[in-house]
PDB file of C-alpha atoms and ligand atoms in Angstrom:
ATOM      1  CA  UNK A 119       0.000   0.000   0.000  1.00 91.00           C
ATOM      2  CA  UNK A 120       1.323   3.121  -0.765  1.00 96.00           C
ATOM      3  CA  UNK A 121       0.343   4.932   2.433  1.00 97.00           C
ATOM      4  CA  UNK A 122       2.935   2.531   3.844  1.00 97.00           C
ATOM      5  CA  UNK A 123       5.652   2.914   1.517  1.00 97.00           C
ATOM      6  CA  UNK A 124       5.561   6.309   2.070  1.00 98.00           C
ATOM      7  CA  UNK A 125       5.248   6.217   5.951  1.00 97.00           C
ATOM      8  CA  UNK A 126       8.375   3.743   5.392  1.00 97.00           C
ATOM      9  CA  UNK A 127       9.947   6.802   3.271  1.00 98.00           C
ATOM     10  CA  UNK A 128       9.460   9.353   6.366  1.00 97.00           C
ATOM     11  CA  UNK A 129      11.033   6.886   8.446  1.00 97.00           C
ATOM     12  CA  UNK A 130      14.091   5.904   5.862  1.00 98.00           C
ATOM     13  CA  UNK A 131      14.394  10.305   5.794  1.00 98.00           C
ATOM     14  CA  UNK A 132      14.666  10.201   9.537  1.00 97.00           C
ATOM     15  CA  UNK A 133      18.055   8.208   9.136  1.00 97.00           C
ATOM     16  CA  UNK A 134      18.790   9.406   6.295  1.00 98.00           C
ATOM     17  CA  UNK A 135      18.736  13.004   7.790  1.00 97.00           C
ATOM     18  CA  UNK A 136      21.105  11.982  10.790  1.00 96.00           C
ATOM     19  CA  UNK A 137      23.473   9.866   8.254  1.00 97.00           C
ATOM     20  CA  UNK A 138      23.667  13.219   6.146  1.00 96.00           C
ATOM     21  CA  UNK A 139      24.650  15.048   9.772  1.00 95.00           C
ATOM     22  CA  UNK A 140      27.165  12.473  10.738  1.00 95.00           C
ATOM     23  CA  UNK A 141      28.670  12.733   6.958  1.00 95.00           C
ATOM     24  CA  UNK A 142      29.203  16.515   7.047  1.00 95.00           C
ATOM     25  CA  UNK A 143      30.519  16.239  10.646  1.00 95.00           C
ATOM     26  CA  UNK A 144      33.345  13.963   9.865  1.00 95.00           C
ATOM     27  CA  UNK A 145      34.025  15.537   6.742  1.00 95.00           C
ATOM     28  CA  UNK A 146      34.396  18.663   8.535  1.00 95.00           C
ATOM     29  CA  UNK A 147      37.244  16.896  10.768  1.00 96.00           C
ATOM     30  CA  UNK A 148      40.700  17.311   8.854  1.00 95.00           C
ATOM     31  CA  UNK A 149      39.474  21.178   8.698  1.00 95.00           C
ATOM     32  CA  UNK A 150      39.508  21.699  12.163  1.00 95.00           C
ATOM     33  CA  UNK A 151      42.875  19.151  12.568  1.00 96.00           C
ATOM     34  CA  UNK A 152      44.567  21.824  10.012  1.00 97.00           C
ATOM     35  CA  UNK A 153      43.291  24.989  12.120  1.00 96.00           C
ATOM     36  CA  UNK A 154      45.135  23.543  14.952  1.00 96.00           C
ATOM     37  CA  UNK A 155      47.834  22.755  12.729  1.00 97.00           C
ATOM     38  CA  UNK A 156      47.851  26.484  11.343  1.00 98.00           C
ATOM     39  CA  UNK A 157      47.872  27.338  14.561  1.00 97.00           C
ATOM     40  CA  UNK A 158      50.970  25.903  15.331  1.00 98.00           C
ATOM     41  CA  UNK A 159      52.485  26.997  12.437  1.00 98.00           C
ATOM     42  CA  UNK A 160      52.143  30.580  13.476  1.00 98.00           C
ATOM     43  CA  UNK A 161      53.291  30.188  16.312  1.00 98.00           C
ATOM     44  CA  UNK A 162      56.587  28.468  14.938  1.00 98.00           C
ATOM     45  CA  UNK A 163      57.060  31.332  12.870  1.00 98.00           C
ATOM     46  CA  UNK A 164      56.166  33.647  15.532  1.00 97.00           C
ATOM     47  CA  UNK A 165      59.473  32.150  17.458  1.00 97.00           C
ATOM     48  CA  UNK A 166      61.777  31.266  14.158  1.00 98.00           C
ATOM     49  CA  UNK A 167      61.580  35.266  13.832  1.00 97.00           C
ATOM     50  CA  UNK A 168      62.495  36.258  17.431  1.00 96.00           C
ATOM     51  CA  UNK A 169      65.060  33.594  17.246  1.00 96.00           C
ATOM     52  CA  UNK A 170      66.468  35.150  14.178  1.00 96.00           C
ATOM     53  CA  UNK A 171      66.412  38.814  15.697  1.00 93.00           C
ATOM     54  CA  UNK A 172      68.379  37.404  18.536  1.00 93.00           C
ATOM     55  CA  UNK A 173      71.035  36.445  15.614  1.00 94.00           C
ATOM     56  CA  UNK A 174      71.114  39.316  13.920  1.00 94.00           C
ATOM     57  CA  UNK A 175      71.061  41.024  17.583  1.00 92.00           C
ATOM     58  CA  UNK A 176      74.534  39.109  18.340  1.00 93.00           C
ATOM     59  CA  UNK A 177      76.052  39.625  15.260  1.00 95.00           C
ATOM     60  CA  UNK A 178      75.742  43.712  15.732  1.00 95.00           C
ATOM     61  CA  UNK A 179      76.908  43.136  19.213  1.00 95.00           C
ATOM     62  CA  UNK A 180      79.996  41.318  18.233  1.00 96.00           C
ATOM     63  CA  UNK A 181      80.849  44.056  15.569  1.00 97.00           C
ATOM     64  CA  UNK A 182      80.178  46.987  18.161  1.00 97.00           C
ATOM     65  CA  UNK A 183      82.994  44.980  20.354  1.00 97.00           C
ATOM     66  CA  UNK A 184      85.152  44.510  17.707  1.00 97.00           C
ATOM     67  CA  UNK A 185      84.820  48.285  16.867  1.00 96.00           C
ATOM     68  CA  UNK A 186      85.441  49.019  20.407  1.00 97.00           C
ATOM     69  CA  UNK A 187      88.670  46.829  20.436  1.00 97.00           C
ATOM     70  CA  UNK A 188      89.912  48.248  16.983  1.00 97.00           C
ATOM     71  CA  UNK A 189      89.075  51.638  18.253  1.00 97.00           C
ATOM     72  CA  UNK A 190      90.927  51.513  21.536  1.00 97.00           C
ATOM     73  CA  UNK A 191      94.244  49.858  19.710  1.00 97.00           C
ATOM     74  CA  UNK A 192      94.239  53.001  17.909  1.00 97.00           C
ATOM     75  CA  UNK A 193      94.157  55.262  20.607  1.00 97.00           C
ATOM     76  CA  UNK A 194      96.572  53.867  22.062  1.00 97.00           C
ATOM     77  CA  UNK A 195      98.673  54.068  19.434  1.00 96.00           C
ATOM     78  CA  UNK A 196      98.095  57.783  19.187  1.00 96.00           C
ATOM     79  CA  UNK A 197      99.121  58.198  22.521  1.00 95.00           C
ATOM     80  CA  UNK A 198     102.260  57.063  22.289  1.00 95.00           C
ATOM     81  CA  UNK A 199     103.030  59.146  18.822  1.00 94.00           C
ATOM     82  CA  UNK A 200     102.082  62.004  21.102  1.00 91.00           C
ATOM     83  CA  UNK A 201     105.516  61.339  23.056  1.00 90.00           C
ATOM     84  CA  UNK A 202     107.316  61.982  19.608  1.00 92.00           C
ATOM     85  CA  UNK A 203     105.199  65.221  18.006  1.00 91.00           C
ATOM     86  CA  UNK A 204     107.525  67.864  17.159  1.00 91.00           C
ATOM     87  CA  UNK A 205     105.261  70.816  17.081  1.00 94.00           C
ATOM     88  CA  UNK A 206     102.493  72.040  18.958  1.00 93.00           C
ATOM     89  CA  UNK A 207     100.342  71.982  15.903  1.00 94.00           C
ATOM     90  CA  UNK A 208     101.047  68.216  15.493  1.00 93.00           C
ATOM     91  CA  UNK A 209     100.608  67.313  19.237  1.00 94.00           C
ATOM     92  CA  UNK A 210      96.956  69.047  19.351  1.00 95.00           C
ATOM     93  CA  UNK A 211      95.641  67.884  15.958  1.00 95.00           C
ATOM     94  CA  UNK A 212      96.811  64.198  17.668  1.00 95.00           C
ATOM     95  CA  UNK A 213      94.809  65.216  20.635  1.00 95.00           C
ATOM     96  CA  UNK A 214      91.753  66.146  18.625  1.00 96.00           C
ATOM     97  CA  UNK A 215      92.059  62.324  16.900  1.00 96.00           C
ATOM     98  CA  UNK A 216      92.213  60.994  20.513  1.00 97.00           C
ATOM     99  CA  UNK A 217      89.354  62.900  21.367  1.00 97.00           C
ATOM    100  CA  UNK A 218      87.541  61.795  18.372  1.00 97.00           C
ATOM    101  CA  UNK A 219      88.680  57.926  18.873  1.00 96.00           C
ATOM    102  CA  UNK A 220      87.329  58.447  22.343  1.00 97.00           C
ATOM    103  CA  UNK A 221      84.036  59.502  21.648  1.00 97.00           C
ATOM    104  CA  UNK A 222      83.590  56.715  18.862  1.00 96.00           C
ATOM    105  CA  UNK A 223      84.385  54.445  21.043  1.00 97.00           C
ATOM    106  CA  UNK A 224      81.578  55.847  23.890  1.00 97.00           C
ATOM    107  CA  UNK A 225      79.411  55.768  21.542  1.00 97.00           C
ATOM    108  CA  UNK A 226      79.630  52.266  20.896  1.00 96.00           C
ATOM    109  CA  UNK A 227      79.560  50.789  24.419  1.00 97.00           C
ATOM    110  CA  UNK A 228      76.187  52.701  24.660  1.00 96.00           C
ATOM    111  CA  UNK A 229      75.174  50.665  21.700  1.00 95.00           C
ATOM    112  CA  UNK A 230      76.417  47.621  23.191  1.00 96.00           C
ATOM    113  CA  UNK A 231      74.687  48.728  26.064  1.00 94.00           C
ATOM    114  CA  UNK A 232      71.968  48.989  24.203  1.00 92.00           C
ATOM    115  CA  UNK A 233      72.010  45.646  22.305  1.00 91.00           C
ATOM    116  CA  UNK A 234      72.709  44.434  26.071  1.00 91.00           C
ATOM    117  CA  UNK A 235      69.015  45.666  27.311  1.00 91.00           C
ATOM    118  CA  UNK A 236      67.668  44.445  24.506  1.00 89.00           C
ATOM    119  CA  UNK A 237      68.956  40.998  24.424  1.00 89.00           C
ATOM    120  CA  UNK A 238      67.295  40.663  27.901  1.00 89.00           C
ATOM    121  CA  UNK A 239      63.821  41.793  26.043  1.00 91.00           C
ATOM    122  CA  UNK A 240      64.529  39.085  23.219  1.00 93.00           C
ATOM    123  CA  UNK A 241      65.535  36.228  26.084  1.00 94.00           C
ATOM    124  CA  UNK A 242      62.239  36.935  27.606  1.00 95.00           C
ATOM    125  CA  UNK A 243      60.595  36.995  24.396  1.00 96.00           C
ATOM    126  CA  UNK A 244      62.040  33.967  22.971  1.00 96.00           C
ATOM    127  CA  UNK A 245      61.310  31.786  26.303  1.00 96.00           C
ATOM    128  CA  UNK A 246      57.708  33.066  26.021  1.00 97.00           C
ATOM    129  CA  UNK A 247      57.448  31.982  22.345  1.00 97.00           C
ATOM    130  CA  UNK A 248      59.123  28.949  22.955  1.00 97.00           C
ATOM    131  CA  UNK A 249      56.177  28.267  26.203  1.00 98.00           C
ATOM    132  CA  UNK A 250      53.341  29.124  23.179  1.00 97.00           C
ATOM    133  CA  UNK A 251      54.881  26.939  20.878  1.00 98.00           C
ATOM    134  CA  UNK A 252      54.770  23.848  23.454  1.00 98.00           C
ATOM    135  CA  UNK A 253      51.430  24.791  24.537  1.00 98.00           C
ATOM    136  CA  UNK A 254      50.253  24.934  21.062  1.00 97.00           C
ATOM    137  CA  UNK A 255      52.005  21.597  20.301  1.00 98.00           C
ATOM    138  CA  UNK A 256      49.965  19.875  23.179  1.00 98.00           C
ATOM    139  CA  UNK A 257      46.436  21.578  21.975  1.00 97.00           C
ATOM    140  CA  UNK A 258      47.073  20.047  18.768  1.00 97.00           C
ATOM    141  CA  UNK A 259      47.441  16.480  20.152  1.00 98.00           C
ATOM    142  CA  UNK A 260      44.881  16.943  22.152  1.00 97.00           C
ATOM    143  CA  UNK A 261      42.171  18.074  19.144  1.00 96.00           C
ATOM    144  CA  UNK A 262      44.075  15.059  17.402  1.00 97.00           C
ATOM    145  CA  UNK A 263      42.989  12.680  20.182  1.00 97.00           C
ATOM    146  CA  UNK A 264      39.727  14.059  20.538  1.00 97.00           C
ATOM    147  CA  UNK A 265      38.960  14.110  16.660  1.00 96.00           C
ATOM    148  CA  UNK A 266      40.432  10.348  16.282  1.00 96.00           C
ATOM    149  CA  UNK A 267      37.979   9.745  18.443  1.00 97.00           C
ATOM    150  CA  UNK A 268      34.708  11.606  17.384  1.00 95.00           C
ATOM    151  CA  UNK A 269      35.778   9.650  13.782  1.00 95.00           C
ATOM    152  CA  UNK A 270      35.626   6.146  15.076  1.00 96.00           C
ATOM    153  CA  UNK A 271      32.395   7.080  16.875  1.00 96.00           C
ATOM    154  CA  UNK A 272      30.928   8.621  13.909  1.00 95.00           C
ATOM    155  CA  UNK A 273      32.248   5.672  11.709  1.00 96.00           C
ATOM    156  CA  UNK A 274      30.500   3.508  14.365  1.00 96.00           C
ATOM    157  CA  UNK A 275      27.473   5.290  14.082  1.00 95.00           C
ATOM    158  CA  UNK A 276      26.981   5.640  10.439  1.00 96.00           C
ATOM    159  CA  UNK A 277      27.733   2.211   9.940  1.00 97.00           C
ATOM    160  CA  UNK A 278      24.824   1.443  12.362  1.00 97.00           C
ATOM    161  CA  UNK A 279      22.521   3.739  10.688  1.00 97.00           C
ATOM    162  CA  UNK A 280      23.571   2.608   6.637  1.00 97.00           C
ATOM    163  CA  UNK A 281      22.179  -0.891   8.215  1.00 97.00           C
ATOM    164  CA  UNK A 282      19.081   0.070   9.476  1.00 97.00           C
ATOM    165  CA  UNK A 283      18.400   2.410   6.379  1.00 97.00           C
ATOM    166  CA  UNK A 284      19.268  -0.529   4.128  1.00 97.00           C
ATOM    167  CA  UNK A 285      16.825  -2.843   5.766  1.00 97.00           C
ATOM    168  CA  UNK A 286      14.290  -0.160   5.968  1.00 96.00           C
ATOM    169  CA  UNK A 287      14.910   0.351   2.585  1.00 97.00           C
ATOM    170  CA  UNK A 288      14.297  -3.077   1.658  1.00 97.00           C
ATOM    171  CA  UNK A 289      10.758  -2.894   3.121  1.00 97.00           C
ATOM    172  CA  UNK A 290       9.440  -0.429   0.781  1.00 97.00           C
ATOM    173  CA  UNK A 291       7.374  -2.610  -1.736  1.00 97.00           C
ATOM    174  CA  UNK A 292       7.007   0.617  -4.748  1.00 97.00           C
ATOM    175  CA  UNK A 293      10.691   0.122  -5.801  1.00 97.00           C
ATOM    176  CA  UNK A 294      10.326   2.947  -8.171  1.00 97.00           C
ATOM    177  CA  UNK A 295       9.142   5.322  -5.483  1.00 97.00           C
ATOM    178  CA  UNK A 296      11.876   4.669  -3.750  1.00 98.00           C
ATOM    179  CA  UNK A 297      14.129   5.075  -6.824  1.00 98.00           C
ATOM    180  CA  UNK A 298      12.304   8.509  -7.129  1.00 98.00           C
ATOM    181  CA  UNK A 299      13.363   9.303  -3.308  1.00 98.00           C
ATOM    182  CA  UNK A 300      16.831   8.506  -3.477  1.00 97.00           C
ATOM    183  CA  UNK A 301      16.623  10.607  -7.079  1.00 97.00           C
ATOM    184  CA  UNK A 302      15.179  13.659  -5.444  1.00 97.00           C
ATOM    185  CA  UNK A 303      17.416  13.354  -1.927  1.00 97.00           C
ATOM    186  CA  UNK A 304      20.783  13.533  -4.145  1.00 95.00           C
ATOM    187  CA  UNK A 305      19.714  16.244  -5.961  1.00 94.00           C
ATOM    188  CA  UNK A 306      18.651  17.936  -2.432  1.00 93.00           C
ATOM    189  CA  UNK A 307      21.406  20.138  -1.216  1.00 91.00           C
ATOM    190  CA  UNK A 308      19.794  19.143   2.195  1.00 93.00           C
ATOM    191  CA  UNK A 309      19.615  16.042   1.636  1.00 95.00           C
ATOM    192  CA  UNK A 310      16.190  15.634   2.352  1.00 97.00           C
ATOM    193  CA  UNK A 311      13.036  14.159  -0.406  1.00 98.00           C
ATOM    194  CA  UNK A 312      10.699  13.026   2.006  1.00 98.00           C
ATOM    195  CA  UNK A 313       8.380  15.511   4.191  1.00 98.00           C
ATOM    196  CA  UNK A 314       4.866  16.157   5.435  1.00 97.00           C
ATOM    197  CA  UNK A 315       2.337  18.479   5.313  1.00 97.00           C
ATOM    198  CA  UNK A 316       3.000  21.229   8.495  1.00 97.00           C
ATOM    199  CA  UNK A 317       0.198  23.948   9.455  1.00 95.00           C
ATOM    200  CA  UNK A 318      -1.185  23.141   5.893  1.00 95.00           C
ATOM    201  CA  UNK A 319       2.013  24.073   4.019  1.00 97.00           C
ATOM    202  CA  UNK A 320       4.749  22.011   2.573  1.00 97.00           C
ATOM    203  CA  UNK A 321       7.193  20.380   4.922  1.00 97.00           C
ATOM    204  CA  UNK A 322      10.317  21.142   2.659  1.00 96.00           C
ATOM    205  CA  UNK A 323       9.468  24.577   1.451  1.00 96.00           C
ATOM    206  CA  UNK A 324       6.537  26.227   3.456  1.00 97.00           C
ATOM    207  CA  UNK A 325       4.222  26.801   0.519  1.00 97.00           C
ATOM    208  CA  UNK A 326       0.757  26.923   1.237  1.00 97.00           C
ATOM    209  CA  UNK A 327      -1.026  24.135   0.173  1.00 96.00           C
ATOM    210  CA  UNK A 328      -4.600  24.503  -1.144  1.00 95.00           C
ATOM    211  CA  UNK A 329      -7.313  22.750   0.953  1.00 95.00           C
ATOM    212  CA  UNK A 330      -7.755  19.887  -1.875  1.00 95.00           C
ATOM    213  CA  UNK A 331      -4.221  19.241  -2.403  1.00 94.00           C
ATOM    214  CA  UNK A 332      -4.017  18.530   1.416  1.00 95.00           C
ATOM    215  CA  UNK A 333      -7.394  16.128   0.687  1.00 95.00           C
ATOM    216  CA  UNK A 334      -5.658  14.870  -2.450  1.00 95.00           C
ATOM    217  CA  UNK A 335      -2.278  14.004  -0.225  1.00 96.00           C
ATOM    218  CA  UNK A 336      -4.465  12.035   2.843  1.00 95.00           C
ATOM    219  CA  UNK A 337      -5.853   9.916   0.553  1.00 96.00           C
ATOM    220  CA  UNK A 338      -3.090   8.328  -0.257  1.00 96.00           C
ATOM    221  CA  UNK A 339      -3.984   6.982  -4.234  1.00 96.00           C
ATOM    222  CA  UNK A 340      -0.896   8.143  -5.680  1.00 96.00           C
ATOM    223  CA  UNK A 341       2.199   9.982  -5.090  1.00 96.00           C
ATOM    224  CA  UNK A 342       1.789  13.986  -4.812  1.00 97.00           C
ATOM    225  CA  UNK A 343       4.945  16.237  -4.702  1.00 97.00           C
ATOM    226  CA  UNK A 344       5.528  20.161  -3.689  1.00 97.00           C
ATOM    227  CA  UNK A 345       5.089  22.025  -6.930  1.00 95.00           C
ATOM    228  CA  UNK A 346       7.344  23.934  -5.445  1.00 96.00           C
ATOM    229  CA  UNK A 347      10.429  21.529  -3.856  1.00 96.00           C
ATOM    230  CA  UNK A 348       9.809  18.833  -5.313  1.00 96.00           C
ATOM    231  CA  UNK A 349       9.823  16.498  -2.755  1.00 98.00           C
ATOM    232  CA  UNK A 350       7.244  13.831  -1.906  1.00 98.00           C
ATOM    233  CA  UNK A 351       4.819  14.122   0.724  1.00 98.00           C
ATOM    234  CA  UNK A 352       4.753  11.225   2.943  1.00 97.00           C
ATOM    235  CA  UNK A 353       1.429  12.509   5.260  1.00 94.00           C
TER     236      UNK A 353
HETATM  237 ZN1  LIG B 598       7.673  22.308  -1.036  1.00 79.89          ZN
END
């Protein structure tokens, strides 16, 4: 009887509906593994550049000392040829060089001074990037775990469901209404083919129905869809 097949039809929707929920829920699962994953990324990056400041930050340091050094040789040098100046005018243009050397070479212990300060900013930045990275690392294992797991339950469940729909399936006698379902359910963005009347409109799409298409639809002689949607009405 076709009133049963299509009561059978509301019922195979019902799973059918939950199977299409469990489908887009664990195909939305390696998306949210690779937003942890991005996640993680950034925050490798985010550390990979301090770290690489903190290079950069020594090598400057190292050439401020090695200025300092090169710097202070020459003063000294100076210093002595100031013991063998003949003439006034040579001693104080020597003087003015030392001078000059000297104040070079203040000038770059403040910058190593500097660079000093701010290699304690970097330390504390890089042990703070290195503490997001880690606890990034264990957020990710810990989505990981708890998305292995909502899989396998999901897997557990649709396989459940695909049985019951198959034997439910099985049990509708009109094998070409049932054709005509699974026709109009895969061409259903939703998913869904099979719905009932609600508040005298259509189930699927809310169009009002006219009072004899809801008499024409409870009498249950043939199969009536929404002019609308499309899809069958079951009751
Ligand atoms: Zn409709």
């Amino acid at each position: 009887m076709l009133k049963d097949d299509l009561a059978k039809l509301l019922k195979l929707q019902e799973i059918d509906s939950r199977i299409f929920d469990q489908e887009a829920e664990a195909g939305g699962i390696p998306e949210k593994l690779k937003e942890r994953q991005d996640a993680l990324k950034a925050k490798q990056d985010a550390l990979h550049a301090i770290k690489k400041k903190a290079e950069d930050a020594a090598k400057e340091k190292k050439l401020l000392e090695l200025d300092v050094d090169s710097k202070n040789q020459q003063i000294k040098k100076l210093n002595n040829q100031l013991n063998e100046v003949k003439t006034n005018k040579e001693y104080s243009a020597l003087q003015q060089e030392i001078t000059h050397a000297k104040e070079d070479v203040l000038k770059a212990e403040e910058a190593i001074i500097e660079k000093l300060m701010l290699d304690d900013d970097i330390k504390l930045k890089l042990a703070k990037g290195a503490e997001e990275v880690k606890a990034e690392e264990a957020r990710l294992k810990a989505e990981e775990e708890k998305l292995t797991a909502e899989g396998k339950q999901l897997e557990e469940a649709l396989k459940t469901e695909k049985t019951e729909r198959e034997a439910l399936a099985a049990g509708v006698e009109d094998k070409k209404l049932l054709a005509r379902y699974e026709q109009i359910r895969a061409n259903a963005g939703n998913g869904v083919a099979a719905i009932t009347i609600v508040n005298n409109s259509c189930g699927g799409c809310g169009t009002m129905l006219r009072p004899q298409e809801t008499i024409e639809i409870h009498k249950f002689t043939h199969v009536v869809e929404c002019e609308d949607c499309g899809k069958i009405f079951c009751g």
